[in-house]
Amino acid sequence: MNECRIAVGNIVLGLECPSAEYAASLRDYFATGATDDAPDIRLTLEVFGDEEPVVVPDSLVATKRLAGDEFTAAGGLVTGRYDPRTRRGELRVHWVLTKAQMTRVFEQILYQAFYSARAARGYEAVLMHASGVVRSGDGFLFVGASGAGKSTVADLSQDFIVLNDEVCLVEFGAGGPLLCSTPFNGLYRRKHAARAPLRAVVLLVHGSAHHLEPV
C-alpha cells in the first residue's frame, strides 16, 4: 500500500507516497499516529532532487508564498497545490527534507494540512509548540522557545507518560481542554499516544534551581 495515514487528534492526513517502501518508512517515523481510518485530506507526495547541497530554512511557514491554489516554500524545496473543495493536494518535496532530522522541517507542511482539515471539520483544537506530560491522569503542557528545556522536561519525566517534546495538541470540548499527543517528532522518541485533561501550562525559563512561580 502506497498510502501513509497519520492521525492528529480527530484529523487523519493521508499521504500517497511514491512507493510502498517509502510509505512504510513514514508509518515507522510517525509511529504513534499511524492509523487505518479514512483520511480527511489526501496529499500526493513526490520526492525530487539530487545530492547537491541545499540551504534549508528553519521555517517553511515563514518562507511560504501563495499564488492562487499553488504555493512554494523554502525557495522551491517544497511546492504544491491544495483544493479545499475536494480536500486533495499535491506536494513536491526535495529529498533532503525527507531524511533524518530534516523530516522535522517537512512536518511543518503537515501542520498546515491539519489546520485545513480542522477548518473543514469544525474541529476545535490547536497545535502547540510544547512538551506534554501526563501524570496521575492530569496533563501538563511545557511551553518555551527552542532551547528552553522542552526536551529536557520530557527526558526527566520518563516515570510518567510523555506525549511529545515538540508539538502537542490541545482539544477543546464541553468538558474542558484536553492535552493530546501528536505523531510529530522532536528529539525525544520514547513518546506515547494518549490524552488527558489539561491541568496546567508551564512557561519554561532557565534558572539556577527547579521551582514554580504563578503567572
mmCIF file of C-alpha atoms in Angstrom:
data_model
loop_
_atom_site.group_PDB
_atom_site.id
_atom_site.type_symbol
_atom_site.label_atom_id
_atom_site.label_comp_id
_atom_site.label_asym_id
_atom_site.label_seq_id
_atom_site.Cartn_x
_atom_site.Cartn_y
_atom_site.Cartn_z
ATOM 1 C CA MET A 1 0.000 0.000 0.000
ATOM 2 C CA ASN A 2 1.465 3.355 -1.059
ATOM 3 C CA GLU A 3 -0.532 5.476 1.398
ATOM 4 C CA CYS A 4 0.584 6.544 4.859
ATOM 5 C CA ARG A 5 -2.282 7.682 7.104
ATOM 6 C CA ILE A 6 -1.443 9.825 10.128
ATOM 7 C CA ALA A 7 -3.900 10.704 12.910
ATOM 8 C CA VAL A 8 -3.523 14.109 14.585
ATOM 9 C CA GLY A 9 -6.246 14.250 17.221
ATOM 10 C CA ASN A 10 -9.510 13.590 15.370
ATOM 11 C CA ILE A 11 -7.973 14.509 11.989
ATOM 12 C CA VAL A 12 -6.435 11.964 9.615
ATOM 13 C CA LEU A 13 -3.917 13.053 6.964
ATOM 14 C CA GLY A 14 -3.372 10.709 4.022
ATOM 15 C CA LEU A 15 -0.040 10.831 2.176
ATOM 16 C CA GLU A 16 0.021 8.996 -1.159
ATOM 17 C CA CYS A 17 3.712 8.095 -1.458
ATOM 18 C CA PRO A 18 5.990 7.319 -4.422
ATOM 19 C CA SER A 19 6.356 3.678 -3.293
ATOM 20 C CA ALA A 20 5.146 1.168 -0.720
ATOM 21 C CA GLU A 21 8.605 1.190 0.859
ATOM 22 C CA TYR A 22 8.516 4.949 1.274
ATOM 23 C CA ALA A 23 5.023 4.779 2.813
ATOM 24 C CA ALA A 24 6.257 2.128 5.255
ATOM 25 C CA SER A 25 9.191 4.353 6.274
ATOM 26 C CA LEU A 26 6.797 7.240 7.022
ATOM 27 C CA ARG A 27 4.493 4.969 9.037
ATOM 28 C CA ASP A 28 7.523 3.951 11.090
ATOM 29 C CA TYR A 29 8.609 7.586 11.553
ATOM 30 C CA PHE A 30 5.115 8.724 12.597
ATOM 31 C CA ALA A 31 4.516 5.511 14.584
ATOM 32 C CA THR A 32 2.330 6.972 17.354
ATOM 33 C CA GLY A 33 -0.101 8.374 14.771
ATOM 34 C CA ALA A 34 -0.291 5.511 12.257
ATOM 35 C CA THR A 35 -3.932 4.621 11.528
ATOM 36 C CA ASP A 36 -6.177 2.846 9.026
ATOM 37 C CA ASP A 37 -9.001 5.403 9.389
ATOM 38 C CA ALA A 38 -10.225 7.248 6.285
ATOM 39 C CA PRO A 39 -8.291 10.488 5.612
ATOM 40 C CA ASP A 40 -9.865 13.944 5.953
ATOM 41 C CA ILE A 41 -7.243 15.219 3.480
ATOM 42 C CA ARG A 42 -5.243 13.379 0.834
ATOM 43 C CA LEU A 43 -1.875 14.676 -0.351
ATOM 44 C CA THR A 44 0.051 13.128 -3.240
ATOM 45 C CA LEU A 45 3.748 13.216 -2.379
ATOM 46 C CA GLU A 46 6.522 13.461 -4.985
ATOM 47 C CA VAL A 47 10.185 13.489 -3.947
ATOM 48 C CA PHE A 48 12.733 15.163 -6.225
ATOM 49 C CA GLY A 49 16.327 16.407 -6.273
ATOM 50 C CA ASP A 50 19.878 15.104 -6.185
ATOM 51 C CA GLU A 51 22.630 15.103 -3.591
ATOM 52 C CA GLU A 52 23.852 18.619 -4.333
ATOM 53 C CA PRO A 53 23.946 20.666 -1.073
ATOM 54 C CA VAL A 54 20.937 22.915 -0.450
ATOM 55 C CA VAL A 55 20.126 25.556 2.155
ATOM 56 C CA VAL A 56 17.200 24.531 4.368
ATOM 57 C CA PRO A 57 15.468 27.302 6.384
ATOM 58 C CA ASP A 58 14.208 26.692 9.921
ATOM 59 C CA SER A 59 10.663 27.608 8.911
ATOM 60 C CA LEU A 60 8.647 26.534 5.897
ATOM 61 C CA VAL A 61 5.772 28.681 7.140
ATOM 62 C CA ALA A 62 7.784 31.938 7.085
ATOM 63 C CA THR A 63 9.076 31.223 3.564
ATOM 64 C CA LYS A 64 5.746 30.085 2.103
ATOM 65 C CA ARG A 65 4.395 32.068 -0.855
ATOM 66 C CA LEU A 66 0.928 31.676 -2.376
ATOM 67 C CA ALA A 67 -0.252 32.061 -5.971
ATOM 68 C CA GLY A 68 -3.888 31.046 -6.279
ATOM 69 C CA ASP A 69 -4.224 27.450 -5.105
ATOM 70 C CA GLU A 70 -0.474 26.842 -5.588
ATOM 71 C CA PHE A 71 2.333 27.518 -3.138
ATOM 72 C CA THR A 72 6.101 27.369 -2.818
ATOM 73 C CA ALA A 73 8.287 27.319 0.302
ATOM 74 C CA ALA A 74 11.967 27.307 1.183
ATOM 75 C CA GLY A 75 12.941 28.736 -2.175
ATOM 76 C CA GLY A 76 11.376 25.876 -4.086
ATOM 77 C CA LEU A 77 12.377 22.952 -1.841
ATOM 78 C CA VAL A 78 8.634 22.448 -1.353
ATOM 79 C CA THR A 79 5.977 23.253 -3.952
ATOM 80 C CA GLY A 80 2.384 22.165 -4.274
ATOM 81 C CA ARG A 81 -1.275 22.938 -4.549
ATOM 82 C CA TYR A 82 -4.352 22.289 -2.442
ATOM 83 C CA ASP A 83 -8.061 22.336 -3.322
ATOM 84 C CA PRO A 84 -10.211 22.904 -0.198
ATOM 85 C CA ARG A 85 -13.348 21.759 -2.045
ATOM 86 C CA THR A 86 -12.034 18.269 -2.719
ATOM 87 C CA ARG A 87 -9.584 18.240 0.214
ATOM 88 C CA ARG A 88 -6.914 16.936 -2.112
ATOM 89 C CA GLY A 89 -3.462 18.333 -2.709
ATOM 90 C CA GLU A 90 -0.111 17.697 -4.312
ATOM 91 C CA LEU A 91 3.263 18.092 -2.619
ATOM 92 C CA ARG A 92 6.628 18.118 -4.371
ATOM 93 C CA VAL A 93 9.383 17.916 -1.765
ATOM 94 C CA HIS A 94 13.169 17.928 -2.116
ATOM 95 C CA TRP A 95 14.581 14.640 -0.858
ATOM 96 C CA VAL A 96 16.781 16.356 1.759
ATOM 97 C CA LEU A 97 13.603 17.282 3.703
ATOM 98 C CA THR A 98 12.605 13.628 3.979
ATOM 99 C CA LYS A 99 15.791 12.376 5.624
ATOM 100 C CA ALA A 100 16.655 12.034 9.328
ATOM 101 C CA GLN A 101 16.183 15.218 11.395
ATOM 102 C CA MET A 102 15.237 17.264 8.308
ATOM 103 C CA THR A 103 11.888 15.469 8.320
ATOM 104 C CA ARG A 104 11.013 17.767 11.235
ATOM 105 C CA VAL A 105 11.124 20.691 8.788
ATOM 106 C CA PHE A 106 8.905 18.843 6.286
ATOM 107 C CA GLU A 107 6.393 18.217 9.106
ATOM 108 C CA GLN A 108 5.556 21.923 9.089
ATOM 109 C CA ILE A 109 3.585 21.397 5.861
ATOM 110 C CA LEU A 110 1.589 18.713 7.679
ATOM 111 C CA TYR A 111 0.777 21.209 10.454
ATOM 112 C CA GLN A 112 -0.847 23.371 7.794
ATOM 113 C CA ALA A 113 -2.681 20.374 6.320
ATOM 114 C CA PHE A 114 -4.040 19.686 9.806
ATOM 115 C CA TYR A 115 -5.427 23.231 10.056
ATOM 116 C CA SER A 116 -7.058 22.946 6.623
ATOM 117 C CA ALA A 117 -8.798 19.743 7.715
ATOM 118 C CA ARG A 118 -9.671 21.232 11.100
ATOM 119 C CA ALA A 119 -11.454 24.145 9.425
ATOM 120 C CA ALA A 120 -13.400 21.804 7.135
ATOM 121 C CA ARG A 121 -14.438 19.570 10.033
ATOM 122 C CA GLY A 122 -15.178 22.341 12.548
ATOM 123 C CA TYR A 123 -12.790 20.623 14.959
ATOM 124 C CA GLU A 124 -11.850 22.838 17.931
ATOM 125 C CA ALA A 125 -8.183 22.113 18.543
ATOM 126 C CA VAL A 126 -4.803 23.822 18.212
ATOM 127 C CA LEU A 127 -1.235 22.601 17.802
ATOM 128 C CA MET A 128 1.195 23.884 20.426
ATOM 129 C CA HIS A 129 4.992 24.080 20.214
ATOM 130 C CA ALA A 130 5.396 22.431 23.599
ATOM 131 C CA SER A 131 6.335 19.367 25.594
ATOM 132 C CA GLY A 132 3.446 17.373 27.070
ATOM 133 C CA VAL A 133 3.422 15.031 30.067
ATOM 134 C CA VAL A 134 0.589 13.117 31.768
ATOM 135 C CA ARG A 135 0.984 12.458 35.491
ATOM 136 C CA SER A 136 -1.697 10.739 37.617
ATOM 137 C CA GLY A 137 -4.276 11.300 34.872
ATOM 138 C CA ASP A 138 -3.588 15.047 34.515
ATOM 139 C CA GLY A 139 -1.964 16.725 31.503
ATOM 140 C CA PHE A 140 0.831 19.282 31.844
ATOM 141 C CA LEU A 141 1.981 21.434 28.934
ATOM 142 C CA PHE A 142 5.506 22.889 29.000
ATOM 143 C CA VAL A 143 5.892 25.840 26.636
ATOM 144 C CA GLY A 144 9.092 27.590 25.620
ATOM 145 C CA ALA A 145 11.264 28.723 22.752
ATOM 146 C CA SER A 146 13.800 26.358 21.206
ATOM 147 C CA GLY A 147 16.430 25.600 23.834
ATOM 148 C CA ALA A 148 14.193 26.477 26.787
ATOM 149 C CA GLY A 149 14.111 22.896 28.038
ATOM 150 C CA LYS A 150 11.123 21.116 26.466
ATOM 151 C CA SER A 151 13.141 18.021 25.549
ATOM 152 C CA THR A 152 14.871 18.106 28.954
ATOM 153 C CA VAL A 153 11.457 18.046 30.657
ATOM 154 C CA ALA A 154 10.491 15.025 28.551
ATOM 155 C CA ASP A 155 13.725 13.258 29.418
ATOM 156 C CA LEU A 156 13.253 13.955 33.149
ATOM 157 C CA SER A 157 9.638 12.711 33.009
ATOM 158 C CA GLN A 158 10.256 9.135 31.896
ATOM 159 C CA ASP A 159 8.461 7.776 35.007
ATOM 160 C CA PHE A 160 5.272 9.351 33.650
ATOM 161 C CA ILE A 161 3.558 9.388 30.226
ATOM 162 C CA VAL A 162 5.461 11.634 27.824
ATOM 163 C CA LEU A 163 3.233 12.710 24.914
ATOM 164 C CA ASN A 164 5.763 14.733 22.942
ATOM 165 C CA ASP A 165 8.668 17.146 23.374
ATOM 166 C CA GLU A 166 7.995 19.282 20.285
ATOM 167 C CA VAL A 167 4.333 19.593 19.219
ATOM 168 C CA CYS A 168 1.254 18.730 21.275
ATOM 169 C CA LEU A 169 -2.451 19.184 20.588
ATOM 170 C CA VAL A 170 -4.942 20.974 22.830
ATOM 171 C CA GLU A 171 -8.514 19.943 22.085
ATOM 172 C CA PHE A 172 -11.478 21.994 23.324
ATOM 173 C CA GLY A 173 -14.804 20.444 24.305
ATOM 174 C CA ALA A 174 -17.696 20.749 26.716
ATOM 175 C CA GLY A 175 -15.701 19.041 29.456
ATOM 176 C CA GLY A 176 -12.771 21.455 29.189
ATOM 177 C CA PRO A 177 -9.454 21.365 27.333
ATOM 178 C CA LEU A 178 -7.712 18.050 26.689
ATOM 179 C CA LEU A 179 -3.973 17.657 26.175
ATOM 180 C CA CYS A 180 -3.322 15.169 23.360
ATOM 181 C CA SER A 181 -0.300 13.510 21.816
ATOM 182 C CA THR A 182 0.684 14.050 18.176
ATOM 183 C CA PRO A 183 2.762 11.877 15.822
ATOM 184 C CA PHE A 184 5.205 14.701 15.147
ATOM 185 C CA ASN A 185 8.766 14.200 16.313
ATOM 186 C CA GLY A 186 11.243 16.177 18.324
ATOM 187 C CA LEU A 187 14.391 14.838 19.971
ATOM 188 C CA TYR A 188 12.534 12.547 22.406
ATOM 189 C CA ARG A 189 11.379 9.375 20.638
ATOM 190 C CA ARG A 190 10.027 7.312 23.579
ATOM 191 C CA LYS A 191 6.698 9.129 23.493
ATOM 192 C CA HIS A 192 3.214 7.629 23.891
ATOM 193 C CA ALA A 193 -0.173 8.140 22.255
ATOM 194 C CA ALA A 194 -2.593 9.382 24.930
ATOM 195 C CA ARG A 195 -4.809 12.262 26.029
ATOM 196 C CA ALA A 196 -5.740 13.740 29.400
ATOM 197 C CA PRO A 197 -7.499 16.764 30.920
ATOM 198 C CA LEU A 198 -5.171 19.777 30.756
ATOM 199 C CA ARG A 199 -4.240 20.668 34.330
ATOM 200 C CA ALA A 200 -1.606 23.382 33.832
ATOM 201 C CA VAL A 201 0.514 25.276 31.313
ATOM 202 C CA VAL A 202 4.099 25.859 32.454
ATOM 203 C CA LEU A 203 6.230 28.586 30.807
ATOM 204 C CA LEU A 204 9.843 27.407 30.758
ATOM 205 C CA VAL A 205 12.776 29.683 31.527
ATOM 206 C CA HIS A 206 16.323 28.758 32.545
ATOM 207 C CA GLY A 207 17.177 29.130 36.226
ATOM 208 C CA SER A 208 19.666 28.006 38.889
ATOM 209 C CA ALA A 209 17.132 25.699 40.573
ATOM 210 C CA HIS A 210 13.831 23.976 39.849
ATOM 211 C CA HIS A 211 10.866 25.996 41.096
ATOM 212 C CA LEU A 212 7.437 27.216 40.050
ATOM 213 C CA GLU A 213 6.100 30.744 40.132
ATOM 214 C CA PRO A 214 2.430 31.542 39.404
ATOM 215 C CA VAL A 215 1.849 33.732 36.341
#
